[in-house]
Amino acid sequence: MSIHGDFASRLASGGPLFSAWVGSREPAVAAVLAREAFDVVTLDMQHGSVDIDAAIRGIQLVAGAGKPAVVRIPVGDFQATSRMLDAGAAAVIAPMVNSAADARAFAAFAKFPPLGERSWGPHAALALSGLAPKDYLARANGLTGAVAMIETRAALDALDDILAVEGIDAVFIGPSDLSIALSGGRELEPESAAVDEAIDHVLARAKAAGKAVWAYAGPPERAAAFARKGIVVSAIGSDTVFLRQGAQAALAAVGR
Ligand code: 3PY
Ligand code: MG
Protein backbone atom coordinates (compact mmCIF):
# COMPACT_ATOMS: atom_id res chain seq x y z
CA MET A 1 0.00 0.00 0.00
CA SER A 2 1.20 3.56 -0.66
CA ILE A 3 2.19 5.95 2.13
CA HIS A 4 -1.05 7.89 1.53
CA GLY A 5 -3.24 4.78 1.47
CA ASP A 6 -1.66 3.48 4.65
CA PHE A 7 -2.12 6.85 6.41
CA ALA A 8 -5.74 7.14 5.26
CA SER A 9 -6.57 3.69 6.59
CA ARG A 10 -4.81 4.34 9.91
CA LEU A 11 -6.80 7.58 10.24
CA ALA A 12 -10.01 5.74 9.41
CA SER A 13 -9.30 3.18 12.11
CA GLY A 14 -9.08 6.02 14.64
CA GLY A 15 -5.40 6.18 15.52
CA PRO A 16 -4.00 7.32 17.82
CA LEU A 17 -1.25 8.72 15.63
CA PHE A 18 1.52 11.09 16.69
CA SER A 19 3.02 13.79 14.49
CA ALA A 20 6.34 15.56 14.70
CA TRP A 21 5.98 19.33 14.22
CA VAL A 22 8.60 21.09 12.12
CA GLY A 23 9.09 24.82 11.61
CA SER A 24 12.60 24.72 10.17
CA ARG A 25 12.90 25.48 6.47
CA GLU A 26 15.77 22.98 6.24
CA PRO A 27 14.04 19.82 4.93
CA ALA A 28 16.75 17.61 6.44
CA VAL A 29 15.31 18.44 9.87
CA ALA A 30 11.96 16.95 8.85
CA ALA A 31 13.80 13.96 7.37
CA VAL A 32 15.68 13.32 10.64
CA LEU A 33 12.45 13.39 12.65
CA ALA A 34 10.70 11.19 10.06
CA ARG A 35 13.17 8.43 10.92
CA GLU A 36 12.08 8.46 14.56
CA ALA A 37 8.90 6.60 15.59
CA PHE A 38 6.49 9.38 14.60
CA ASP A 39 3.57 8.29 12.44
CA VAL A 40 3.60 11.51 10.42
CA VAL A 41 5.57 14.76 10.12
CA THR A 42 3.84 18.15 9.95
CA LEU A 43 5.60 21.03 8.17
CA ASP A 44 4.47 24.42 9.47
CA MET A 45 4.18 27.24 6.95
CA GLN A 46 2.09 29.41 9.30
CA HIS A 47 4.51 30.08 12.13
CA GLY A 48 7.57 28.15 10.97
CA SER A 49 9.98 29.33 8.30
CA VAL A 50 8.88 26.59 5.89
CA ASP A 51 8.12 28.12 2.48
CA ILE A 52 6.66 26.42 -0.60
CA ASP A 53 10.06 25.26 -1.83
CA ALA A 54 11.08 23.85 1.56
CA ALA A 55 7.71 22.13 1.94
CA ILE A 56 7.99 20.51 -1.51
CA ARG A 57 11.45 19.17 -0.65
CA GLY A 58 10.44 18.22 2.88
CA ILE A 59 7.52 16.12 1.66
CA GLN A 60 9.89 14.10 -0.57
CA LEU A 61 12.48 13.59 2.17
CA VAL A 62 9.83 12.53 4.69
CA ALA A 63 8.45 10.09 2.08
CA GLY A 64 11.98 8.74 1.67
CA ALA A 65 11.76 7.68 5.30
CA GLY A 66 8.47 5.92 4.50
CA LYS A 67 6.29 8.46 6.32
CA PRO A 68 3.47 10.79 5.25
CA ALA A 69 3.96 14.55 5.48
CA VAL A 70 1.20 16.99 6.40
CA VAL A 71 1.52 20.74 5.73
CA ARG A 72 -0.01 23.61 7.70
CA ILE A 73 -0.52 26.45 5.25
CA PRO A 74 -0.44 30.19 6.13
CA VAL A 75 -3.69 31.86 7.30
CA GLY A 76 -6.16 32.31 4.45
CA ASP A 77 -3.73 31.02 1.81
CA PHE A 78 -6.19 28.37 0.70
CA GLN A 79 -4.69 28.10 -2.78
CA ALA A 80 -1.48 26.74 -1.22
CA THR A 81 -3.58 23.66 -0.35
CA SER A 82 -3.61 22.33 -3.92
CA ARG A 83 0.10 22.95 -4.38
CA MET A 84 0.92 21.02 -1.25
CA LEU A 85 -1.34 18.14 -2.26
CA ASP A 86 0.23 18.22 -5.76
CA ALA A 87 3.63 17.98 -4.03
CA GLY A 88 2.49 14.86 -2.19
CA ALA A 89 1.24 16.10 1.19
CA ALA A 90 -1.03 13.50 2.76
CA ALA A 91 -3.17 16.25 4.29
CA VAL A 92 -3.29 20.01 4.62
CA ILE A 93 -4.12 21.86 7.83
CA ALA A 94 -5.62 25.35 7.41
CA PRO A 95 -5.28 27.65 10.44
CA MET A 96 -7.95 30.08 11.65
CA VAL A 97 -10.92 28.59 9.78
CA ASN A 98 -13.59 30.76 11.38
CA SER A 99 -16.72 30.18 9.33
CA ALA A 100 -18.45 27.79 6.96
CA ALA A 101 -17.39 30.14 4.13
CA ASP A 102 -13.71 29.72 5.13
CA ALA A 103 -14.21 25.96 5.31
CA ARG A 104 -15.84 25.88 1.86
CA ALA A 105 -13.03 27.98 0.33
CA PHE A 106 -10.45 25.63 1.85
CA ALA A 107 -12.27 22.45 0.77
CA ALA A 108 -12.63 23.81 -2.77
CA PHE A 109 -8.83 23.85 -3.15
CA ALA A 110 -8.43 20.46 -1.44
CA LYS A 111 -10.90 18.35 -3.44
CA PHE A 112 -11.39 17.57 -7.11
CA PRO A 113 -14.86 18.07 -8.65
CA PRO A 114 -17.63 17.47 -7.95
CA LEU A 115 -16.72 18.02 -4.28
CA GLY A 116 -14.38 20.93 -4.90
CA GLU A 117 -12.44 22.79 -7.58
CA ARG A 118 -8.92 21.41 -7.23
CA SER A 119 -7.07 21.88 -10.49
CA TRP A 120 -5.17 18.99 -12.09
CA GLY A 121 -1.38 18.80 -11.70
CA PRO A 122 -0.36 16.29 -9.01
CA HIS A 123 3.12 15.66 -10.43
CA ALA A 124 5.01 14.62 -7.33
CA ALA A 125 1.88 13.20 -5.73
CA LEU A 126 1.46 10.76 -8.64
CA ALA A 127 4.96 9.41 -8.14
CA LEU A 128 4.47 9.12 -4.37
CA SER A 129 1.05 7.49 -4.63
CA GLY A 130 2.16 5.02 -7.30
CA LEU A 131 -1.22 5.56 -8.97
CA ALA A 132 -1.98 6.06 -12.64
CA PRO A 133 -3.43 9.55 -13.33
CA LYS A 134 -7.01 8.25 -13.74
CA ASP A 135 -6.78 6.28 -10.52
CA TYR A 136 -5.34 9.28 -8.69
CA LEU A 137 -8.27 11.41 -9.87
CA ALA A 138 -10.72 8.77 -8.68
CA ARG A 139 -9.11 8.29 -5.29
CA ALA A 140 -7.43 11.56 -4.27
CA ASN A 141 -10.43 13.10 -2.50
CA GLY A 142 -10.51 10.13 -0.16
CA LEU A 143 -6.77 9.60 0.11
CA THR A 144 -5.77 13.14 1.12
CA GLY A 145 -7.17 15.21 3.97
CA ALA A 146 -8.47 18.75 4.47
CA VAL A 147 -8.16 19.61 8.15
CA ALA A 148 -9.68 22.89 9.42
CA MET A 149 -8.27 24.52 12.55
CA ILE A 150 -10.67 25.49 15.33
CA GLU A 151 -8.87 28.03 17.47
CA THR A 152 -11.09 31.12 17.89
CA ARG A 153 -14.46 32.00 19.41
CA ALA A 154 -15.86 32.51 15.92
CA ALA A 155 -14.77 29.00 14.96
CA LEU A 156 -16.38 27.53 18.08
CA ASP A 157 -19.59 29.41 17.28
CA ALA A 158 -19.53 28.10 13.69
CA LEU A 159 -18.30 24.62 14.64
CA ASP A 160 -21.34 22.63 13.49
CA ASP A 161 -21.46 24.54 10.19
CA ILE A 162 -17.73 23.97 9.60
CA LEU A 163 -18.07 20.27 10.43
CA ALA A 164 -20.99 20.03 7.99
CA VAL A 165 -18.93 21.25 5.02
CA GLU A 166 -18.42 18.36 2.61
CA GLY A 167 -14.73 18.04 1.86
CA ILE A 168 -13.63 18.96 5.38
CA ASP A 169 -12.32 15.64 6.69
CA ALA A 170 -11.32 16.64 10.20
CA VAL A 171 -10.92 19.60 12.53
CA PHE A 172 -7.67 20.49 14.30
CA ILE A 173 -7.60 22.16 17.70
CA GLY A 174 -5.07 24.95 18.31
CA PRO A 175 -4.96 25.16 22.13
CA SER A 176 -2.71 28.23 22.34
CA ASP A 177 -4.88 30.47 20.19
CA LEU A 178 -7.99 29.01 21.84
CA SER A 179 -6.68 29.94 25.27
CA ILE A 180 -5.94 33.49 24.09
CA ALA A 181 -9.41 33.75 22.53
CA LEU A 182 -11.26 32.26 25.49
CA SER A 183 -9.51 34.57 27.97
CA GLY A 184 -10.11 37.69 25.86
CA GLY A 185 -6.37 37.95 25.22
CA ARG A 186 -5.40 37.79 28.88
CA GLU A 187 -3.64 34.45 28.99
CA LEU A 188 -1.63 31.88 27.14
CA GLU A 189 -2.64 28.69 28.96
CA PRO A 190 -3.05 25.94 26.36
CA GLU A 191 -3.69 23.40 29.13
CA SER A 192 -6.31 25.48 31.02
CA ALA A 193 -9.66 24.10 32.17
CA ALA A 194 -11.41 26.41 29.68
CA VAL A 195 -9.38 24.95 26.79
CA ASP A 196 -10.03 21.39 27.98
CA GLU A 197 -13.75 22.14 28.09
CA ALA A 198 -13.60 23.50 24.53
CA ILE A 199 -11.67 20.41 23.40
CA ASP A 200 -14.32 18.11 24.89
CA HIS A 201 -17.02 20.17 23.16
CA VAL A 202 -15.24 19.91 19.80
CA LEU A 203 -14.78 16.15 20.28
CA ALA A 204 -18.48 15.68 21.02
CA ARG A 205 -19.67 17.81 18.07
CA ALA A 206 -17.18 16.16 15.68
CA LYS A 207 -18.31 12.72 16.81
CA ALA A 208 -21.91 13.69 16.12
CA ALA A 209 -20.87 14.87 12.64
CA GLY A 210 -18.84 11.71 11.99
CA LYS A 211 -15.58 13.66 11.59
CA ALA A 212 -12.19 13.24 13.25
CA VAL A 213 -10.36 15.58 15.60
CA TRP A 214 -6.64 16.32 15.39
CA ALA A 215 -4.80 18.65 17.79
CA TYR A 216 -1.54 20.33 18.63
CA ALA A 217 -0.45 18.84 21.95
CA GLY A 218 3.05 20.19 22.52
CA PRO A 219 4.46 18.07 25.37
CA PRO A 220 4.27 14.27 24.90
CA GLU A 221 2.32 13.79 28.15
CA ARG A 222 -0.40 16.04 26.74
CA ALA A 223 -0.33 14.07 23.46
CA ALA A 224 -0.85 10.84 25.42
CA ALA A 225 -3.82 12.43 27.23
CA PHE A 226 -5.24 13.62 23.88
CA ALA A 227 -4.92 10.08 22.49
CA ARG A 228 -6.88 8.72 25.48
CA LYS A 229 -9.63 11.29 24.78
CA GLY A 230 -10.03 10.03 21.21
CA ILE A 231 -8.01 12.64 19.34
CA VAL A 232 -6.83 10.81 16.24
CA VAL A 233 -3.63 12.78 15.47
CA SER A 234 -1.73 14.63 18.19
CA ALA A 235 1.26 16.79 17.30
CA ILE A 236 4.29 16.69 19.58
CA GLY A 237 7.08 19.17 19.50
CA SER A 238 8.28 21.27 17.89
CA ASP A 239 11.70 20.79 16.27
CA THR A 240 12.85 23.94 18.09
CA VAL A 241 11.58 22.57 21.40
CA PHE A 242 13.39 19.25 20.82
CA LEU A 243 16.59 21.13 19.99
CA ARG A 244 16.39 23.38 23.04
CA GLN A 245 15.43 20.53 25.39
CA GLY A 246 18.28 18.38 24.09
CA ALA A 247 20.75 21.23 24.42
CA GLN A 248 19.54 22.12 27.92
CA ALA A 249 19.76 18.47 29.06
CA ALA A 250 23.29 18.17 27.63
CA LEU A 251 24.40 21.40 29.28
CA ALA A 252 22.80 20.43 32.59
CA ALA A 253 24.93 17.28 32.54
CA VAL A 254 28.06 19.45 32.52
CA GLY A 255 26.75 21.79 35.18
CA ARG A 256 25.42 24.64 32.96
C1 3PY B 1 -2.33 26.80 18.49
O1 3PY B 1 -2.19 26.15 19.54
O2 3PY B 1 -2.92 27.87 18.40
C2 3PY B 1 -1.72 26.28 17.27
O3 3PY B 1 -1.95 26.83 16.21
C3 3PY B 1 -0.80 25.11 17.36
O4 3PY B 1 0.33 25.34 16.60
MG1 MG C 1 -2.82 28.69 16.38
CSV table of C-alpha atoms and ligand atoms in Angstrom, one decimal:
chain,number,residue,atom,x,y,z
A,1,MET,CA,0.0,0.0,0.0
A,2,SER,CA,1.2,3.6,-0.7
A,3,ILE,CA,2.2,5.9,2.1
A,4,HIS,CA,-1.0,7.9,1.5
A,5,GLY,CA,-3.2,4.8,1.5
A,6,ASP,CA,-1.7,3.5,4.7
A,7,PHE,CA,-2.1,6.8,6.4
A,8,ALA,CA,-5.7,7.1,5.3
A,9,SER,CA,-6.6,3.7,6.6
A,10,ARG,CA,-4.8,4.3,9.9
A,11,LEU,CA,-6.8,7.6,10.2
A,12,ALA,CA,-10.0,5.7,9.4
A,13,SER,CA,-9.3,3.2,12.1
A,14,GLY,CA,-9.1,6.0,14.6
A,15,GLY,CA,-5.4,6.2,15.5
A,16,PRO,CA,-4.0,7.3,17.8
A,17,LEU,CA,-1.3,8.7,15.6
A,18,PHE,CA,1.5,11.1,16.7
A,19,SER,CA,3.0,13.8,14.5
A,20,ALA,CA,6.3,15.6,14.7
A,21,TRP,CA,6.0,19.3,14.2
A,22,VAL,CA,8.6,21.1,12.1
A,23,GLY,CA,9.1,24.8,11.6
A,24,SER,CA,12.6,24.7,10.2
A,25,ARG,CA,12.9,25.5,6.5
A,26,GLU,CA,15.8,23.0,6.2
A,27,PRO,CA,14.0,19.8,4.9
A,28,ALA,CA,16.8,17.6,6.4
A,29,VAL,CA,15.3,18.4,9.9
A,30,ALA,CA,12.0,17.0,8.8
A,31,ALA,CA,13.8,14.0,7.4
A,32,VAL,CA,15.7,13.3,10.6
A,33,LEU,CA,12.4,13.4,12.7
A,34,ALA,CA,10.7,11.2,10.1
A,35,ARG,CA,13.2,8.4,10.9
A,36,GLU,CA,12.1,8.5,14.6
A,37,ALA,CA,8.9,6.6,15.6
A,38,PHE,CA,6.5,9.4,14.6
A,39,ASP,CA,3.6,8.3,12.4
A,40,VAL,CA,3.6,11.5,10.4
A,41,VAL,CA,5.6,14.8,10.1
A,42,THR,CA,3.8,18.1,9.9
A,43,LEU,CA,5.6,21.0,8.2
A,44,ASP,CA,4.5,24.4,9.5
A,45,MET,CA,4.2,27.2,6.9
A,46,GLN,CA,2.1,29.4,9.3
A,47,HIS,CA,4.5,30.1,12.1
A,48,GLY,CA,7.6,28.1,11.0
A,49,SER,CA,10.0,29.3,8.3
A,50,VAL,CA,8.9,26.6,5.9
A,51,ASP,CA,8.1,28.1,2.5
A,52,ILE,CA,6.7,26.4,-0.6
A,53,ASP,CA,10.1,25.3,-1.8
A,54,ALA,CA,11.1,23.9,1.6
A,55,ALA,CA,7.7,22.1,1.9
A,56,ILE,CA,8.0,20.5,-1.5
A,57,ARG,CA,11.4,19.2,-0.6
A,58,GLY,CA,10.4,18.2,2.9
A,59,ILE,CA,7.5,16.1,1.7
A,60,GLN,CA,9.9,14.1,-0.6
A,61,LEU,CA,12.5,13.6,2.2
A,62,VAL,CA,9.8,12.5,4.7
A,63,ALA,CA,8.4,10.1,2.1
A,64,GLY,CA,12.0,8.7,1.7
A,65,ALA,CA,11.8,7.7,5.3
A,66,GLY,CA,8.5,5.9,4.5
A,67,LYS,CA,6.3,8.5,6.3
A,68,PRO,CA,3.5,10.8,5.3
A,69,ALA,CA,4.0,14.6,5.5
A,70,VAL,CA,1.2,17.0,6.4
A,71,VAL,CA,1.5,20.7,5.7
A,72,ARG,CA,0.0,23.6,7.7
A,73,ILE,CA,-0.5,26.5,5.3
A,74,PRO,CA,-0.4,30.2,6.1
A,75,VAL,CA,-3.7,31.9,7.3
A,76,GLY,CA,-6.2,32.3,4.5
A,77,ASP,CA,-3.7,31.0,1.8
A,78,PHE,CA,-6.2,28.4,0.7
A,79,GLN,CA,-4.7,28.1,-2.8
A,80,ALA,CA,-1.5,26.7,-1.2
A,81,THR,CA,-3.6,23.7,-0.4
A,82,SER,CA,-3.6,22.3,-3.9
A,83,ARG,CA,0.1,23.0,-4.4
A,84,MET,CA,0.9,21.0,-1.2
A,85,LEU,CA,-1.3,18.1,-2.3
A,86,ASP,CA,0.2,18.2,-5.8
A,87,ALA,CA,3.6,18.0,-4.0
A,88,GLY,CA,2.5,14.9,-2.2
A,89,ALA,CA,1.2,16.1,1.2
A,90,ALA,CA,-1.0,13.5,2.8
A,91,ALA,CA,-3.2,16.2,4.3
A,92,VAL,CA,-3.3,20.0,4.6
A,93,ILE,CA,-4.1,21.9,7.8
A,94,ALA,CA,-5.6,25.4,7.4
A,95,PRO,CA,-5.3,27.7,10.4
A,96,MET,CA,-8.0,30.1,11.7
A,97,VAL,CA,-10.9,28.6,9.8
A,98,ASN,CA,-13.6,30.8,11.4
A,99,SER,CA,-16.7,30.2,9.3
A,100,ALA,CA,-18.5,27.8,7.0
A,101,ALA,CA,-17.4,30.1,4.1
A,102,ASP,CA,-13.7,29.7,5.1
A,103,ALA,CA,-14.2,26.0,5.3
A,104,ARG,CA,-15.8,25.9,1.9
A,105,ALA,CA,-13.0,28.0,0.3
A,106,PHE,CA,-10.5,25.6,1.9
A,107,ALA,CA,-12.3,22.4,0.8
A,108,ALA,CA,-12.6,23.8,-2.8
A,109,PHE,CA,-8.8,23.8,-3.2
A,110,ALA,CA,-8.4,20.5,-1.4
A,111,LYS,CA,-10.9,18.4,-3.4
A,112,PHE,CA,-11.4,17.6,-7.1
A,113,PRO,CA,-14.9,18.1,-8.7
A,114,PRO,CA,-17.6,17.5,-7.9
A,115,LEU,CA,-16.7,18.0,-4.3
A,116,GLY,CA,-14.4,20.9,-4.9
A,117,GLU,CA,-12.4,22.8,-7.6
A,118,ARG,CA,-8.9,21.4,-7.2
A,119,SER,CA,-7.1,21.9,-10.5
A,120,TRP,CA,-5.2,19.0,-12.1
A,121,GLY,CA,-1.4,18.8,-11.7
A,122,PRO,CA,-0.4,16.3,-9.0
A,123,HIS,CA,3.1,15.7,-10.4
A,124,ALA,CA,5.0,14.6,-7.3
A,125,ALA,CA,1.9,13.2,-5.7
A,126,LEU,CA,1.5,10.8,-8.6
A,127,ALA,CA,5.0,9.4,-8.1
A,128,LEU,CA,4.5,9.1,-4.4
A,129,SER,CA,1.0,7.5,-4.6
A,130,GLY,CA,2.2,5.0,-7.3
A,131,LEU,CA,-1.2,5.6,-9.0
A,132,ALA,CA,-2.0,6.1,-12.6
A,133,PRO,CA,-3.4,9.5,-13.3
A,134,LYS,CA,-7.0,8.2,-13.7
A,135,ASP,CA,-6.8,6.3,-10.5
A,136,TYR,CA,-5.3,9.3,-8.7
A,137,LEU,CA,-8.3,11.4,-9.9
A,138,ALA,CA,-10.7,8.8,-8.7
A,139,ARG,CA,-9.1,8.3,-5.3
A,140,ALA,CA,-7.4,11.6,-4.3
A,141,ASN,CA,-10.4,13.1,-2.5
A,142,GLY,CA,-10.5,10.1,-0.2
A,143,LEU,CA,-6.8,9.6,0.1
A,144,THR,CA,-5.8,13.1,1.1
A,145,GLY,CA,-7.2,15.2,4.0
A,146,ALA,CA,-8.5,18.7,4.5
A,147,VAL,CA,-8.2,19.6,8.1
A,148,ALA,CA,-9.7,22.9,9.4
A,149,MET,CA,-8.3,24.5,12.6
A,150,ILE,CA,-10.7,25.5,15.3
A,151,GLU,CA,-8.9,28.0,17.5
A,152,THR,CA,-11.1,31.1,17.9
A,153,ARG,CA,-14.5,32.0,19.4
A,154,ALA,CA,-15.9,32.5,15.9
A,155,ALA,CA,-14.8,29.0,15.0
A,156,LEU,CA,-16.4,27.5,18.1
A,157,ASP,CA,-19.6,29.4,17.3
A,158,ALA,CA,-19.5,28.1,13.7
A,159,LEU,CA,-18.3,24.6,14.6
A,160,ASP,CA,-21.3,22.6,13.5
A,161,ASP,CA,-21.5,24.5,10.2
A,162,ILE,CA,-17.7,24.0,9.6
A,163,LEU,CA,-18.1,20.3,10.4
A,164,ALA,CA,-21.0,20.0,8.0
A,165,VAL,CA,-18.9,21.2,5.0
A,166,GLU,CA,-18.4,18.4,2.6
A,167,GLY,CA,-14.7,18.0,1.9
A,168,ILE,CA,-13.6,19.0,5.4
A,169,ASP,CA,-12.3,15.6,6.7
A,170,ALA,CA,-11.3,16.6,10.2
A,171,VAL,CA,-10.9,19.6,12.5
A,172,PHE,CA,-7.7,20.5,14.3
A,173,ILE,CA,-7.6,22.2,17.7
A,174,GLY,CA,-5.1,25.0,18.3
A,175,PRO,CA,-5.0,25.2,22.1
A,176,SER,CA,-2.7,28.2,22.3
A,177,ASP,CA,-4.9,30.5,20.2
A,178,LEU,CA,-8.0,29.0,21.8
A,179,SER,CA,-6.7,29.9,25.3
A,180,ILE,CA,-5.9,33.5,24.1
A,181,ALA,CA,-9.4,33.7,22.5
A,182,LEU,CA,-11.3,32.3,25.5
A,183,SER,CA,-9.5,34.6,28.0
A,184,GLY,CA,-10.1,37.7,25.9
A,185,GLY,CA,-6.4,38.0,25.2
A,186,ARG,CA,-5.4,37.8,28.9
A,187,GLU,CA,-3.6,34.4,29.0
A,188,LEU,CA,-1.6,31.9,27.1
A,189,GLU,CA,-2.6,28.7,29.0
A,190,PRO,CA,-3.1,25.9,26.4
A,191,GLU,CA,-3.7,23.4,29.1
A,192,SER,CA,-6.3,25.5,31.0
A,193,ALA,CA,-9.7,24.1,32.2
A,194,ALA,CA,-11.4,26.4,29.7
A,195,VAL,CA,-9.4,25.0,26.8
A,196,ASP,CA,-10.0,21.4,28.0
A,197,GLU,CA,-13.7,22.1,28.1
A,198,ALA,CA,-13.6,23.5,24.5
A,199,ILE,CA,-11.7,20.4,23.4
A,200,ASP,CA,-14.3,18.1,24.9
A,201,HIS,CA,-17.0,20.2,23.2
A,202,VAL,CA,-15.2,19.9,19.8
A,203,LEU,CA,-14.8,16.2,20.3
A,204,ALA,CA,-18.5,15.7,21.0
A,205,ARG,CA,-19.7,17.8,18.1
A,206,ALA,CA,-17.2,16.2,15.7
A,207,LYS,CA,-18.3,12.7,16.8
A,208,ALA,CA,-21.9,13.7,16.1
A,209,ALA,CA,-20.9,14.9,12.6
A,210,GLY,CA,-18.8,11.7,12.0
A,211,LYS,CA,-15.6,13.7,11.6
A,212,ALA,CA,-12.2,13.2,13.2
A,213,VAL,CA,-10.4,15.6,15.6
A,214,TRP,CA,-6.6,16.3,15.4
A,215,ALA,CA,-4.8,18.6,17.8
A,216,TYR,CA,-1.5,20.3,18.6
A,217,ALA,CA,-0.4,18.8,21.9
A,218,GLY,CA,3.1,20.2,22.5
A,219,PRO,CA,4.5,18.1,25.4
A,220,PRO,CA,4.3,14.3,24.9
A,221,GLU,CA,2.3,13.8,28.1
A,222,ARG,CA,-0.4,16.0,26.7
A,223,ALA,CA,-0.3,14.1,23.5
A,224,ALA,CA,-0.9,10.8,25.4
A,225,ALA,CA,-3.8,12.4,27.2
A,226,PHE,CA,-5.2,13.6,23.9
A,227,ALA,CA,-4.9,10.1,22.5
A,228,ARG,CA,-6.9,8.7,25.5
A,229,LYS,CA,-9.6,11.3,24.8
A,230,GLY,CA,-10.0,10.0,21.2
A,231,ILE,CA,-8.0,12.6,19.3
A,232,VAL,CA,-6.8,10.8,16.2
A,233,VAL,CA,-3.6,12.8,15.5
A,234,SER,CA,-1.7,14.6,18.2
A,235,ALA,CA,1.3,16.8,17.3
A,236,ILE,CA,4.3,16.7,19.6
A,237,GLY,CA,7.1,19.2,19.5
A,238,SER,CA,8.3,21.3,17.9
A,239,ASP,CA,11.7,20.8,16.3
A,240,THR,CA,12.8,23.9,18.1
A,241,VAL,CA,11.6,22.6,21.4
A,242,PHE,CA,13.4,19.3,20.8
A,243,LEU,CA,16.6,21.1,20.0
A,244,ARG,CA,16.4,23.4,23.0
A,245,GLN,CA,15.4,20.5,25.4
A,246,GLY,CA,18.3,18.4,24.1
A,247,ALA,CA,20.7,21.2,24.4
A,248,GLN,CA,19.5,22.1,27.9
A,249,ALA,CA,19.8,18.5,29.1
A,250,ALA,CA,23.3,18.2,27.6
A,251,LEU,CA,24.4,21.4,29.3
A,252,ALA,CA,22.8,20.4,32.6
A,253,ALA,CA,24.9,17.3,32.5
A,254,VAL,CA,28.1,19.4,32.5
A,255,GLY,CA,26.8,21.8,35.2
A,256,ARG,CA,25.4,24.6,33.0
B,1,3PY,C1,-2.3,26.8,18.5
B,1,3PY,O1,-2.2,26.2,19.5
B,1,3PY,O2,-2.9,27.9,18.4
B,1,3PY,C2,-1.7,26.3,17.3
B,1,3PY,O3,-2.0,26.8,16.2
B,1,3PY,C3,-0.8,25.1,17.4
B,1,3PY,O4,0.3,25.3,16.6
B,2,MG,MG,-2.8,28.7,16.4
